[in-house]
Amino acid sequence: MEYTDVLIIGGGFGGLTAAGLLSRAGKSVTLLEASNEWGGSAGKFRRGDYIYPVGATLGLGFQEPHGLHYRVFNHLGIPQPEKTLLTTVMDVHSAGFSIRVHADMDTHIQHLCRVFPEISDRIQDFYRLVAKTGDIFLSLLKKAPVMPPKTWRDWKSLLASADGRAAALVPYYRKTVTQVLGQFQLDKHYGFMQYINGQLLDSMQASADEAAALLGLYGLAIYHQGSHYMKGGLYRSAESLAAAVKTNGGQAVKRRTIEKIYRNNGRWEAVDKRGRLFAAQDLVLNVPVQALPSLMSDADFTAMGGKWQKRSRTSIWSAFSMYGTLTEAPADTPLFQQIMWGPENAFEKEHMFVSLSEEKDTLRAPGRERTFTVSTHTSPERWKNKASYDEQKQQTLEELKQILLAQTGWSGALTSLLPGAPHAWEHYIHRPDGMVGGFPQTSRYALFNSLSHRTNLPGLWMCGDSVFPGGSTMAVTMSGIHVYESITGSRFYKEEQI
């Protein structure tokens, strides 16, 4: 049996952040990852000379000095990852418009007004609120407050994080983004709503009709607070965090699949599929809540309480992905694109996100070749029929390929294309039913209604996209910070000031 102060299961950004901070604080830490790669949904896979990011690709939270990733790397004393600050975040295409999302907020607003001149005054008014919300949230996040607050310390932290401006956002707490847009008479404009929905689906996993207004407004602002192309991919940041764990005396081990966890005489024990036993005073689960019923004993899972049990039965979005290689691409090709279509190509949420490697990023592809990742939302229920799974996978690949090539004109340069259907996500990064991205940021699941990193069982903690603040590498990093603070009694932002 291997005993450690803290055992962490799952090497996504949440688990890696918790492991890095805890090991630096002097805790003995063992981090176990079931797959071959660090980073979880922001990891990578290799085919010959080519590397493909499996999911998350756009670098948010790496800006100096307030970006959360930047702060964690700085705190751990490890080099900041190689990256390029984007002046154009992405291009957005639909049948009715093409929009260039400029990193500079004022430039972006001016561009939107040119695309939709008939509603330009209302767009300016709405985006003033977006910018204001983004500034307030950025200030709040500096102190990484815990939600939902469960202790006096949590409440104290939350109140201390808020400044006087936060009171102006209170009227929007129970609203959806669509309701806020209605105040500006923008909710009936089809083209503008299509654009907003695409942005929110990628950042909040919810449309404007569903997304909680406060988080949705922040989701529209976040692209303008520092968006980066990450050289090689986000997986390199994950590998740096794993290396930091080892530098600080911890263990970080891949290909260790934990099959069961249980309490025994006041400590937590875990057994992997080869029968190896691990024990710790504190156990951190960087896994989806949907994985808990099979991982925990019936008694322990019952003790988690009704909220955790209900969420474990809640189905969320899965992803269908495509991974491709190009001989080359025009120099002005945007690195990130959103492509939207109408019901004539009725594939669920009617949009895809495309990320292309930077020219001469030889960490991704040799010479002038480029690799790309495409992802779109899909329901896990759509893929339950095993008899039709392979046929459906090929049909979906072909449908999305035609949409992609029609918009990008990459037909002549495309040399390979691989599908990534939900079962691949389940097999390679151990996401139940291939579900990724966390719960949609709706009033039902967000803020005070989110799951906490604290569980109802002593010494058991959660991080990752199932708990506050949700999906994205930046959000799960914050959940890792919360775990670190709860185990050590330290405050991350105060230590930064030392």
PDB file of C-alpha atoms in Angstrom, residues 21 33 59 89 96 103 149 176 214 216 218 240 325 346 351 365 381 409 424 447 490:
ATOM      1  CA  LEU A  21      -0.016  23.883  -5.274  1.00  0.00           C
ATOM      2  CA  GLU A  33      -4.134   9.745 -14.375  1.00  0.00           C
ATOM      3  CA  GLY A  59      -5.753  29.907 -24.430  1.00  0.00           C
ATOM      4  CA  VAL A  89      -9.760  35.947 -31.579  1.00  0.00           C
ATOM      5  CA  GLY A  96     -26.200  35.662 -43.214  1.00  0.00           C
ATOM      6  CA  ALA A 103      -9.568  41.114 -29.175  1.00  0.00           C
ATOM      7  CA  PRO A 149     -20.458  29.509  -0.048  1.00  0.00           C
ATOM      8  CA  THR A 176     -31.171  34.821 -18.728  1.00  0.00           C
ATOM      9  CA  LEU A 214     -24.227  37.184 -15.201  1.00  0.00           C
ATOM     10  CA  GLY A 216     -23.268  34.738 -19.976  1.00  0.00           C
ATOM     11  CA  TYR A 218     -18.906  37.493 -18.617  1.00  0.00           C
ATOM     12  CA  SER A 240       4.536  21.679 -17.139  1.00  0.00           C
ATOM     13  CA  THR A 325      -4.079  17.655 -41.557  1.00  0.00           C
ATOM     14  CA  ALA A 346     -29.802  19.666 -39.003  1.00  0.00           C
ATOM     15  CA  HIS A 351     -22.407  25.139 -35.149  1.00  0.00           C
ATOM     16  CA  ALA A 365       3.130  19.424 -37.764  1.00  0.00           C
ATOM     17  CA  GLU A 381     -28.430   9.705 -26.297  1.00  0.00           C
ATOM     18  CA  GLY A 409     -12.031  25.922 -49.098  1.00  0.00           C
ATOM     19  CA  ALA A 424     -13.618   7.854 -28.155  1.00  0.00           C
ATOM     20  CA  LEU A 447     -23.343  30.105  -9.050  1.00  0.00           C
ATOM     21  CA  SER A 490      -4.136  29.013   2.989  1.00  0.00           C
TER      22      SER A 490
END
